[in-house]
mmCIF file of C-alpha atoms in Angstrom:
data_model
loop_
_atom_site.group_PDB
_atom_site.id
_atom_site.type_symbol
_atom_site.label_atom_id
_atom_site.label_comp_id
_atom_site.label_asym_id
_atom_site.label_seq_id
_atom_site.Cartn_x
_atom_site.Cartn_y
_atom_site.Cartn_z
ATOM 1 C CA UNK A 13 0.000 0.000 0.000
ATOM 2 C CA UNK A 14 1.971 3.126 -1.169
ATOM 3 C CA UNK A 15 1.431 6.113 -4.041
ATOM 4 C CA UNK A 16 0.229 4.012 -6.820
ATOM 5 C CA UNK A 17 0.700 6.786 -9.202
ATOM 6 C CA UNK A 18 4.621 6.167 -10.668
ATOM 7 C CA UNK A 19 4.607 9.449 -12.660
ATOM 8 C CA UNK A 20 4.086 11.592 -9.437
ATOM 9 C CA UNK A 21 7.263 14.014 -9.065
ATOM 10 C CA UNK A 22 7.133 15.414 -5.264
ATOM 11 C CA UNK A 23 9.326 18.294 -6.245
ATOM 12 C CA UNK A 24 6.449 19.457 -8.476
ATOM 13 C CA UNK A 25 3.565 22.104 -7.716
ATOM 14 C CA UNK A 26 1.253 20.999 -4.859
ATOM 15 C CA UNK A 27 -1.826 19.591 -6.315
ATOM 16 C CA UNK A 28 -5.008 20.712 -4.782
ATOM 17 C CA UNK A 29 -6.807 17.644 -5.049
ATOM 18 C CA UNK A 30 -8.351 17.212 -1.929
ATOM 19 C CA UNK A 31 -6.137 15.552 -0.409
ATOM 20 C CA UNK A 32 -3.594 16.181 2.442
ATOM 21 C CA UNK A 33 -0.067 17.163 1.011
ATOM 22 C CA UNK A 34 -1.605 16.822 -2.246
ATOM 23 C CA UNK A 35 -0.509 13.411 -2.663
ATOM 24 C CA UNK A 36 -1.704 10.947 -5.110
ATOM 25 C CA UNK A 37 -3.574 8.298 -3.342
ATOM 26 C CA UNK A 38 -6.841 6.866 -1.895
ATOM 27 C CA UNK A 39 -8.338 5.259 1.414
ATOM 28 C CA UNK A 40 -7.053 1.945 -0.169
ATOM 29 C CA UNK A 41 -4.417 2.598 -1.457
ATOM 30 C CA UNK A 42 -2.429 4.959 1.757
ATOM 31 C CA UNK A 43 -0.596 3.334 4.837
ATOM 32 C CA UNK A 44 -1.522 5.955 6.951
ATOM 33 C CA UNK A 45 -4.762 7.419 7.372
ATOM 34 C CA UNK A 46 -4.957 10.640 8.565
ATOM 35 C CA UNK A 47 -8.772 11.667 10.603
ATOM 36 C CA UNK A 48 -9.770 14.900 11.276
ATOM 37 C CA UNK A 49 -11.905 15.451 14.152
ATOM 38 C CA UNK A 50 -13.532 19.254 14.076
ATOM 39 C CA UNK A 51 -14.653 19.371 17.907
ATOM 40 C CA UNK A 52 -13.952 21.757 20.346
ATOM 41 C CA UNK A 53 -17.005 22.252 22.772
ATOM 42 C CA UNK A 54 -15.331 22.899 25.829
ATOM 43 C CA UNK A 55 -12.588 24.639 24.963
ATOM 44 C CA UNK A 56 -12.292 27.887 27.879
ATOM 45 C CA UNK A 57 -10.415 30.108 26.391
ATOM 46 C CA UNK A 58 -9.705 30.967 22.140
ATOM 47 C CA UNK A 59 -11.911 29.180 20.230
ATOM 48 C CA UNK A 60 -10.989 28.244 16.665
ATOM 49 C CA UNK A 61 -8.963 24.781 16.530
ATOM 50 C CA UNK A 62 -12.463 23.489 15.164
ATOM 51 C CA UNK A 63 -11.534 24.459 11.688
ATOM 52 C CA UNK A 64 -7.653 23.317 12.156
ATOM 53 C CA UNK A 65 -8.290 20.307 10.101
ATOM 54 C CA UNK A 66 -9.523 22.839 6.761
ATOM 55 C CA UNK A 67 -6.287 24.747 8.210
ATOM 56 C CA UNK A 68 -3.745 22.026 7.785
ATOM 57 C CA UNK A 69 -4.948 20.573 4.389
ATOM 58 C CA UNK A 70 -5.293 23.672 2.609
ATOM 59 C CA UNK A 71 -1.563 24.665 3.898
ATOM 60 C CA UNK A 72 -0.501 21.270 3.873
ATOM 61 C CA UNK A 73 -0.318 21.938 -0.333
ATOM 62 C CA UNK A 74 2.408 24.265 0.021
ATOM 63 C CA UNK A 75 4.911 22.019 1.951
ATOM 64 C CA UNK A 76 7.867 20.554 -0.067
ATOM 65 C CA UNK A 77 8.151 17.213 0.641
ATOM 66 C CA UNK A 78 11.828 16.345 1.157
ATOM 67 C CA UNK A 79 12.305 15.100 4.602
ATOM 68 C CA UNK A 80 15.287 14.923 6.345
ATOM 69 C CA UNK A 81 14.970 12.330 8.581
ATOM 70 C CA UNK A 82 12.915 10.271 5.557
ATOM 71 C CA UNK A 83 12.997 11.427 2.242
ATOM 72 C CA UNK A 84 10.882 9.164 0.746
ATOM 73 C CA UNK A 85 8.281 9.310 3.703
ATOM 74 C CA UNK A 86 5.740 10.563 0.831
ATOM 75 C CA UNK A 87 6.121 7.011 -0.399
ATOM 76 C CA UNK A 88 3.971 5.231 2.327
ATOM 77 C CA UNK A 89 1.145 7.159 1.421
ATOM 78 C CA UNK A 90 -0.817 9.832 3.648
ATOM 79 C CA UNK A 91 -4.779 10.153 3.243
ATOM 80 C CA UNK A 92 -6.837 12.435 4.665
ATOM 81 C CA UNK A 93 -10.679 11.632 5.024
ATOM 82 C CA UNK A 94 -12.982 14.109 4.492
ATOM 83 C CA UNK A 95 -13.659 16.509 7.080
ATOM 84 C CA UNK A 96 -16.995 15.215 8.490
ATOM 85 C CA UNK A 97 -19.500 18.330 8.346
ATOM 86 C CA UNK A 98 -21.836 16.683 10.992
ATOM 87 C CA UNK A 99 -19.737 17.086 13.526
ATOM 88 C CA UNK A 100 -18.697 20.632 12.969
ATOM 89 C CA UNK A 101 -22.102 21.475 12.767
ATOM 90 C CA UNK A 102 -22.924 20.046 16.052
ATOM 91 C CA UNK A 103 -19.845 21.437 17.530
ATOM 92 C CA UNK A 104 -20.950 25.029 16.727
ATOM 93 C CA UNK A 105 -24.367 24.108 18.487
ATOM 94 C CA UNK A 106 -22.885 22.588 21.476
ATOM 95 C CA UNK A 107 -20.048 24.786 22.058
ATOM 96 C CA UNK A 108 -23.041 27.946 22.133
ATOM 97 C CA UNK A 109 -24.159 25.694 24.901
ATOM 98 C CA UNK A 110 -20.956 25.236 26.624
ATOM 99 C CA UNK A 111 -20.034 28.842 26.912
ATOM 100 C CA UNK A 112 -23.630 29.309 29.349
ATOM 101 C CA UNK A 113 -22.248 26.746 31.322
ATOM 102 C CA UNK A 114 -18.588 28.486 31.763
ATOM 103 C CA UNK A 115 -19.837 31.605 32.157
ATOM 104 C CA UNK A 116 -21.821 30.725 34.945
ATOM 105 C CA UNK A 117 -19.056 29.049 36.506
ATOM 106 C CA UNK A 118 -17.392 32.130 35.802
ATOM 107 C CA UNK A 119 -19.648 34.229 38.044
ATOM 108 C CA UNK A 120 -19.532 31.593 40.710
ATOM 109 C CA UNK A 121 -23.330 30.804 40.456
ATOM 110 C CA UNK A 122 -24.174 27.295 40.264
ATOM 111 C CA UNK A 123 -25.225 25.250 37.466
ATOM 112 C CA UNK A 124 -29.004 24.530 39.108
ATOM 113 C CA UNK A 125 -29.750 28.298 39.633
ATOM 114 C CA UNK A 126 -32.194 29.549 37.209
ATOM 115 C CA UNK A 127 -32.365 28.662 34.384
ATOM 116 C CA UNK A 128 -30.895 25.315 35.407
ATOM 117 C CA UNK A 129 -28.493 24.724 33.234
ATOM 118 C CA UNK A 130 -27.795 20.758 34.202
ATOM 119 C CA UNK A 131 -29.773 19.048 31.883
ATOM 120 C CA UNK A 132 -27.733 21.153 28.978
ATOM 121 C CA UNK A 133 -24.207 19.570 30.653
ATOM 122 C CA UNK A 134 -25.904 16.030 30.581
ATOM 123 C CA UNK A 135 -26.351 16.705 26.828
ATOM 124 C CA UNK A 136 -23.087 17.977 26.000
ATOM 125 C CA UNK A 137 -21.337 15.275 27.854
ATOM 126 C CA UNK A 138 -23.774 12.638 25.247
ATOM 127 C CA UNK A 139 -22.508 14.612 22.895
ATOM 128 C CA UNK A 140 -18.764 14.125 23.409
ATOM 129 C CA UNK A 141 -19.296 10.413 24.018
ATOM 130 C CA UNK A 142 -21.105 10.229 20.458
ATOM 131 C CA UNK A 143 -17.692 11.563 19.230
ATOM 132 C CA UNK A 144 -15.265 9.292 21.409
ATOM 133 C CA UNK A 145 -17.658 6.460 19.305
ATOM 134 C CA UNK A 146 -17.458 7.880 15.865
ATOM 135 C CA UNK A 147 -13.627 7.911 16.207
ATOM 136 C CA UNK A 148 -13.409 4.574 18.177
ATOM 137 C CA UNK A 149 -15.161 3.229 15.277
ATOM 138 C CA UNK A 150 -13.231 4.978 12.401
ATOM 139 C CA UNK A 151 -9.727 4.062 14.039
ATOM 140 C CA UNK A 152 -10.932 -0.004 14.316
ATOM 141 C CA UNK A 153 -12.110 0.426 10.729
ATOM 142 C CA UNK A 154 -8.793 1.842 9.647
ATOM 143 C CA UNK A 155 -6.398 -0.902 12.115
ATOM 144 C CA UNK A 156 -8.360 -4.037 11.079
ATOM 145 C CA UNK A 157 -7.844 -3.387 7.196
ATOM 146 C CA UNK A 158 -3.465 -3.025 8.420
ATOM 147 C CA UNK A 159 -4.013 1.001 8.663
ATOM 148 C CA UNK A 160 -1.825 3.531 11.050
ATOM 149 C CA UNK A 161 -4.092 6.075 11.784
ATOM 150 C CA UNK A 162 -3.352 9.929 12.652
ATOM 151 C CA UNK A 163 -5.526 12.042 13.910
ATOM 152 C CA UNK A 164 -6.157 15.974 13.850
ATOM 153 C CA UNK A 165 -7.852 18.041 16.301
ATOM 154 C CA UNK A 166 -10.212 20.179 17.212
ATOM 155 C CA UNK A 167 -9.390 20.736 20.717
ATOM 156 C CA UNK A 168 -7.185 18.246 23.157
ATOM 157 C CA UNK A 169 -10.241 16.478 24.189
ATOM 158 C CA UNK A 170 -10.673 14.352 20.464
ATOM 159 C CA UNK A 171 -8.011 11.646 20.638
ATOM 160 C CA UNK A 172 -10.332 9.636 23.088
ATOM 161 C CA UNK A 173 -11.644 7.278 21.215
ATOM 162 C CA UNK A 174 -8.307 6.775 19.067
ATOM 163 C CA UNK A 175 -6.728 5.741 22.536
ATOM 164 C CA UNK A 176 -9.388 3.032 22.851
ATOM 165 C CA UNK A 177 -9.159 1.903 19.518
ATOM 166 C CA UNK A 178 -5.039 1.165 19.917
ATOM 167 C CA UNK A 179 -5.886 -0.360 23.714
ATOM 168 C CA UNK A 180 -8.235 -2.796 21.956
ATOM 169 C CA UNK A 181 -5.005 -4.049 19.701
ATOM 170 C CA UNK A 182 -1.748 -3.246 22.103
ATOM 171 C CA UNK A 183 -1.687 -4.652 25.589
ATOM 172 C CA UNK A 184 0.316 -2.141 26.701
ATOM 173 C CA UNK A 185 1.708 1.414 24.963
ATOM 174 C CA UNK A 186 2.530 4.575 26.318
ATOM 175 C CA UNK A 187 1.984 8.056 25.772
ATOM 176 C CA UNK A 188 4.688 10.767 25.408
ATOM 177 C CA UNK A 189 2.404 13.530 25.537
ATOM 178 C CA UNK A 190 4.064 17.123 24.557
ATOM 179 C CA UNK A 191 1.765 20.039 26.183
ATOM 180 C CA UNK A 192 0.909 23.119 28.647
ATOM 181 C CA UNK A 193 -1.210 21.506 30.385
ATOM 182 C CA UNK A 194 -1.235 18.139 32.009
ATOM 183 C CA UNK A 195 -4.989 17.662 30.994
ATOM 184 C CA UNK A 196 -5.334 15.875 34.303
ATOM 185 C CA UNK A 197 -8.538 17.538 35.053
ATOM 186 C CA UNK A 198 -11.663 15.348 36.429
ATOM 187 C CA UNK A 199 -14.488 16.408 34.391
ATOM 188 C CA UNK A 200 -12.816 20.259 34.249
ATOM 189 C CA UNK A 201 -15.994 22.579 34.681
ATOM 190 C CA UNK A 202 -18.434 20.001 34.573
ATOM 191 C CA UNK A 203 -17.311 18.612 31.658
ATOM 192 C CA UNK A 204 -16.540 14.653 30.887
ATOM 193 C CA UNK A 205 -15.029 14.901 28.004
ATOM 194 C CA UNK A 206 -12.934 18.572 28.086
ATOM 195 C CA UNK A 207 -10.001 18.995 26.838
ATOM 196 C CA UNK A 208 -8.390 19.598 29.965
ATOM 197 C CA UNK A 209 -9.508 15.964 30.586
ATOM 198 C CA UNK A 210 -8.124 14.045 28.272
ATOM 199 C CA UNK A 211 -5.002 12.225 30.460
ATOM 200 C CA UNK A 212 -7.159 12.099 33.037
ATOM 201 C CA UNK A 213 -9.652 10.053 30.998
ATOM 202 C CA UNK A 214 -6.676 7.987 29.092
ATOM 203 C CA UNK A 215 -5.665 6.603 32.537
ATOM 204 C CA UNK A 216 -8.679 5.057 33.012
ATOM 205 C CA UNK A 217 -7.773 2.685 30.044
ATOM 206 C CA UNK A 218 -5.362 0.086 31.875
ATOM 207 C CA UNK A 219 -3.645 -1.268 28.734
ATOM 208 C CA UNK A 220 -2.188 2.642 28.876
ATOM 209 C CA UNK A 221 0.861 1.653 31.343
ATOM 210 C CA UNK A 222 2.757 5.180 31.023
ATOM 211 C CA UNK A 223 2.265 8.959 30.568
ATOM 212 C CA UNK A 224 5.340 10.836 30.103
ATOM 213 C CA UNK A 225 4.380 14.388 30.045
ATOM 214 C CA UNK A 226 6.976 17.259 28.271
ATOM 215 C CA UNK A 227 6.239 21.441 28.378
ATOM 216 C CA UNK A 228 4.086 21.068 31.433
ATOM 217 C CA UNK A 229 3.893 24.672 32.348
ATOM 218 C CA UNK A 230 0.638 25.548 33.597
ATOM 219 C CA UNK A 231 -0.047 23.393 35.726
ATOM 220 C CA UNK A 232 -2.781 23.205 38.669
ATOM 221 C CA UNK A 233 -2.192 21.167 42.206
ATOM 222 C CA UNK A 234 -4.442 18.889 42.027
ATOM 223 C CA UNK A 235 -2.851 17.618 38.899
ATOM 224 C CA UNK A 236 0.573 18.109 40.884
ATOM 225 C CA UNK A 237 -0.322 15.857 43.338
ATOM 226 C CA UNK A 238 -1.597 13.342 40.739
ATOM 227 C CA UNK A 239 1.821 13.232 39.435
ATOM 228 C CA UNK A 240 3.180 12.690 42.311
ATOM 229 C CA UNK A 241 1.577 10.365 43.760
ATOM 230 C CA UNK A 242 0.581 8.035 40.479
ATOM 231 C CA UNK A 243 3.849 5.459 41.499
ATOM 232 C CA UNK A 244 5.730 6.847 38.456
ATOM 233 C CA UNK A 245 2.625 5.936 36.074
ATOM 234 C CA UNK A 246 3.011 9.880 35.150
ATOM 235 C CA UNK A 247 6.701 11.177 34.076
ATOM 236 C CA UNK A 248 6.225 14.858 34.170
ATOM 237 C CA UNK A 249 9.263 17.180 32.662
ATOM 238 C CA UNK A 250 7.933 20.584 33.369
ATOM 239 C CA UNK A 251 9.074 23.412 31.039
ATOM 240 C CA UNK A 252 10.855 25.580 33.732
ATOM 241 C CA UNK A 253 13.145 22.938 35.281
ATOM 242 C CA UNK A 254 13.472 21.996 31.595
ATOM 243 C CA UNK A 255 15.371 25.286 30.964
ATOM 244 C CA UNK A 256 16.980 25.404 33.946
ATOM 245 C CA UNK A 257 19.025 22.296 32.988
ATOM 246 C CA UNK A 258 19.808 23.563 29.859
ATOM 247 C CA UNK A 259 21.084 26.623 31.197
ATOM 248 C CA UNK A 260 23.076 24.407 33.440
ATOM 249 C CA UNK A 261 25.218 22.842 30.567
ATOM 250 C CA UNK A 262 22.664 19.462 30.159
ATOM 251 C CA UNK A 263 22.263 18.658 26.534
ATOM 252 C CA UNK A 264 18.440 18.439 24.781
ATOM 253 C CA UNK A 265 19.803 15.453 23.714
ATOM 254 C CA UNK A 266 20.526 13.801 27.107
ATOM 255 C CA UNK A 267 17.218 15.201 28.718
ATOM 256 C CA UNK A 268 15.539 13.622 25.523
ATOM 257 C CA UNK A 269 17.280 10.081 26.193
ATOM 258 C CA UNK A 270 16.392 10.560 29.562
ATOM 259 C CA UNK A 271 12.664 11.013 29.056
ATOM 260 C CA UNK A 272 12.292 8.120 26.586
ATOM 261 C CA UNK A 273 13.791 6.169 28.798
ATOM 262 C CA UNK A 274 10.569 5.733 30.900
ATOM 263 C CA UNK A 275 8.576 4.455 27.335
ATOM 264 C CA UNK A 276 7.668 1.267 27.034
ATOM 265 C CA UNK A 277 8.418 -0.289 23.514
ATOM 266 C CA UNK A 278 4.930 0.890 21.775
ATOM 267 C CA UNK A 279 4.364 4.635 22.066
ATOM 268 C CA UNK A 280 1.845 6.982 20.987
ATOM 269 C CA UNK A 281 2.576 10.655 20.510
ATOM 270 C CA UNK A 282 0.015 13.133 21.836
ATOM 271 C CA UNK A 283 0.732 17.171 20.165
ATOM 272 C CA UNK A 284 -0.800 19.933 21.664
ATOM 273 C CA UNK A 285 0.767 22.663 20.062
ATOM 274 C CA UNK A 286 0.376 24.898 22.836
ATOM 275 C CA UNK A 287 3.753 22.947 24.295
ATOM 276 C CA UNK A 288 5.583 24.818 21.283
ATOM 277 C CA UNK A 289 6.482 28.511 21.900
ATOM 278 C CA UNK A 290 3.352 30.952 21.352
ATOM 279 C CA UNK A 291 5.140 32.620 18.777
ATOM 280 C CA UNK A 292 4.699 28.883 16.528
ATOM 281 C CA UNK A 293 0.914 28.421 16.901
ATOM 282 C CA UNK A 294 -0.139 31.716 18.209
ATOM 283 C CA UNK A 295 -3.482 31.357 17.696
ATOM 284 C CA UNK A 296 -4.052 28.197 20.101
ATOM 285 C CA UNK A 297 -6.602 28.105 22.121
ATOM 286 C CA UNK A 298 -4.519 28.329 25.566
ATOM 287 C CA UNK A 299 -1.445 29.951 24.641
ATOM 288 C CA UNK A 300 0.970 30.079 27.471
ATOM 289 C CA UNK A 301 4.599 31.994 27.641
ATOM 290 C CA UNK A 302 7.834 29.300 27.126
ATOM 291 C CA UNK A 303 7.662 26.595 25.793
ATOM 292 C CA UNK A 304 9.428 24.218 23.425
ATOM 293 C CA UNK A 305 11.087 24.743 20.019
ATOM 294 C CA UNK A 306 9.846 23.028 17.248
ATOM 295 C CA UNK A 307 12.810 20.788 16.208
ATOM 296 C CA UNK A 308 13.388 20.108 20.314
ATOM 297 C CA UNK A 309 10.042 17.914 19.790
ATOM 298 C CA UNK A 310 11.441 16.806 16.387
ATOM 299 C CA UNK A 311 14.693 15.841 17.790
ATOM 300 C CA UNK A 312 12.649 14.041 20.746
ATOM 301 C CA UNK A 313 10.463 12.069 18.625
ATOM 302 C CA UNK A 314 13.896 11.349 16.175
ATOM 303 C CA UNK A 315 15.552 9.997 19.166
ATOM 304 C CA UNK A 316 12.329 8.246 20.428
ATOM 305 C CA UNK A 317 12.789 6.209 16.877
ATOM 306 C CA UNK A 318 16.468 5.816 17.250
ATOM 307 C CA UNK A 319 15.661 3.701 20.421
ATOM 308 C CA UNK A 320 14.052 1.696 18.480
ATOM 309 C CA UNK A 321 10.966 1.920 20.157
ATOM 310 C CA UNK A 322 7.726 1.938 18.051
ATOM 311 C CA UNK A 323 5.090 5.040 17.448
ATOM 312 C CA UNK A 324 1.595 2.914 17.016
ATOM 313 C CA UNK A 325 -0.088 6.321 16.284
ATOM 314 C CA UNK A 326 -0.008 10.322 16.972
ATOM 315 C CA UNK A 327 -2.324 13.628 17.064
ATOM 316 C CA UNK A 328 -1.953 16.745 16.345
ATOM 317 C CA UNK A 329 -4.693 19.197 18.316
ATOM 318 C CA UNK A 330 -5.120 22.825 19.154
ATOM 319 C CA UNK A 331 -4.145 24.276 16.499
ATOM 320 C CA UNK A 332 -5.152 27.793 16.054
ATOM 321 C CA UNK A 333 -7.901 28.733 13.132
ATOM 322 C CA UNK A 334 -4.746 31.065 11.023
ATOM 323 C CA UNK A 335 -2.705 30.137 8.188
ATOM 324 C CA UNK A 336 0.276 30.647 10.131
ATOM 325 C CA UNK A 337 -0.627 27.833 12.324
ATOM 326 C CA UNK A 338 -1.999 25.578 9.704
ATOM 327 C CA UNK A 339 1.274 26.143 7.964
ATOM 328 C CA UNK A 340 2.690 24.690 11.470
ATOM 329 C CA UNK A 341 0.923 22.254 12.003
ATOM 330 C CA UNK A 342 0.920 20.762 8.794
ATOM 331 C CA UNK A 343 4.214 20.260 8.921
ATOM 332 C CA UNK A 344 4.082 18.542 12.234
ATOM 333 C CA UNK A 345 1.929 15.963 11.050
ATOM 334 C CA UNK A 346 4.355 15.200 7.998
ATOM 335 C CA UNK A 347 6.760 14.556 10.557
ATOM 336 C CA UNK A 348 5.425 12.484 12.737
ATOM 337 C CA UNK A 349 4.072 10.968 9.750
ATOM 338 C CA UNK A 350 7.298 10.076 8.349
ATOM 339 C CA UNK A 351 8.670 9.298 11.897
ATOM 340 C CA UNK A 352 6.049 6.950 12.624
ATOM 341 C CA UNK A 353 6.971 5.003 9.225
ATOM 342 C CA UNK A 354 10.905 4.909 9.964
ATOM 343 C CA UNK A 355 9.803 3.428 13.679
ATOM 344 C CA UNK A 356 7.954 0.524 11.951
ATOM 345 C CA UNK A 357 10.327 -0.046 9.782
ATOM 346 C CA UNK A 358 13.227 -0.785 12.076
ATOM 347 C CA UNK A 359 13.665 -4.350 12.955
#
């Protein structure tokens, strides 16, 4: 399963053909399918990583595709499903919804004072499970016909479903998870399924045997003391004592080895942009001062491949509704993308 088209030059123009990257190929005929997932109901601060998906494909034409690290990653062949319409349509219902909910949280009235607002979390919270199922489903789909599968956010909350998918195949994995935020939130204002949520709703699948966290920078107690006390289930490297080290003399590339040494062999890679420096995806929906460089998370997930270890799967969320960060993003995906290929192929 690779381009089937043998006159395709990928030094040529970008062909707008629908597809991601512009490359020649089909459901069948890709190795990787890419799904976009336009949902971001509960995000609490910019809104906008809805329409990331549209973002990254229509940039995603303007990327040469010369790799460094795989230069003929283009080969395996990269499809991107069609954005599915329902669920942006329902997001932009739901997330109307949502922001009642935070904004009476907000004013520190609570959710049963008039009008009781409740019954409206009950159906937003259906509403991200319905989701969680669609992707489930579309992942499975993917696996069972010998698939990988990448997915594109929407907010942080999306992947869900994608990490239940790979739990029902892999007996154990872990996740090196590159963000802000821990996203180790119970149900963060009300919500089950918000995207400061998602870790704390991946540890509830036990086949997940590892969370190694990278950026952490804004961080609450709670989710502190989670860390702390999870018996080394969660490997936090939070952005400031990052730094620090570096400004001690430690290499990226030791702290990099260092933090991949806590993987287990199968490893899924969870982007939230908003772990890069603002200034990369400024338009993310929690931007937060610091943060990483973008080739510091290449060079992680390089050496994460030169251990040999295997990437089962990755996503790419929060990125910001602006060409700029399309342009980013896009170009994340292509590397993971061709990162993920080079992992599977070492023996």
């Amino acid at each position: 399963m690779t381009i089937q088209q043998p006159d395709y030059n990928p030094s040529g123009v970008g062909e707008i053909n629908g597809n991601i990257f512009g490359l020649p190929c089909n459901y069948e005929s890709a190795n990787l399918i890419v799904i976009p997932v336009p949902w971001e109901v509960t995000v609490s601060y910019g809104a906008g990583t809805a329409k990331a998906p549209q973002q990254i494909l229509d940039a995603s034409i303007q990327l040469d595709l010369f790799d460094f690290d795989h230069p003929d990653g283009w080969k395996q062949g990269i499809f991107m499903i069609e954005i599915p319409q329902d669920i942006l349509e329902k997001n932009e219902y739901y997330r109307t919804l949502a922001a009642k909910i935070i904004e009476r949280l907000a004013q520190g009235e609570a959710l049963t004072a008039t009008p009781d607002l409740t019954p409206v979390l009950t159906e937003i919270n259906q509403a991200g499970e319905q989701v969680n199922q669609w992707l489930f489903t579309q992942c499975q789909a993917a696996m069972n016909k010998g698939k990988r599968v990448a997915v594109i956010g929407g907010d942080h909350s999306v992947p869900l479903g994608y990490f239940q998918a790979l739990a029902a195949k892999y007996p154990n994995y872990g996740i090196l998870h590159i963000d802000a935020h821990a996203d180790l939130r119970d149900a963060y204002e009300g919500f089950e399924f918000s995207h400061a949520s998602i870790m704390f709703n991946g540890l509830k699948i036990p086949q997940i045997s590892k969370l190694v966290q990278v950026g952490l920078r804004d961080i609450s107690h709670d989710e502190v003391k989670m860390i702390d006390q999870s018996d080394s289930r969660i490997i936090a490297y939070y952005d400031p004592i990052i730094k620090q080290k570096l400004y001690a003399g430690i290499t990226w590339i030791d702290i990099c080895r260092e933090i991949i040494s806590h993987l287990p062999e199968y490893v899924y890679i969870s982007f939230d942009v908003d772990g890069l420096d603002p200034k990369l995806c400024p338009s993310t929906g929690t931007p937060v001062p610091g943060g990483l460089e973008l080739e510091q998370t290449f060079c992680l997930c390089r050496e994460l491949v030169k251990s040999e270890r295997k990437i089962i799967g990755f996503d790419v969320c929060e990125v910001g509704d602006a060409e700029w960060d399309g342009n980013v993003g896009a170009r994340i995906v292509y590397k993971l993308a061709n990162l993920m290929d080079l992992s599977l192929e070492v023996v």
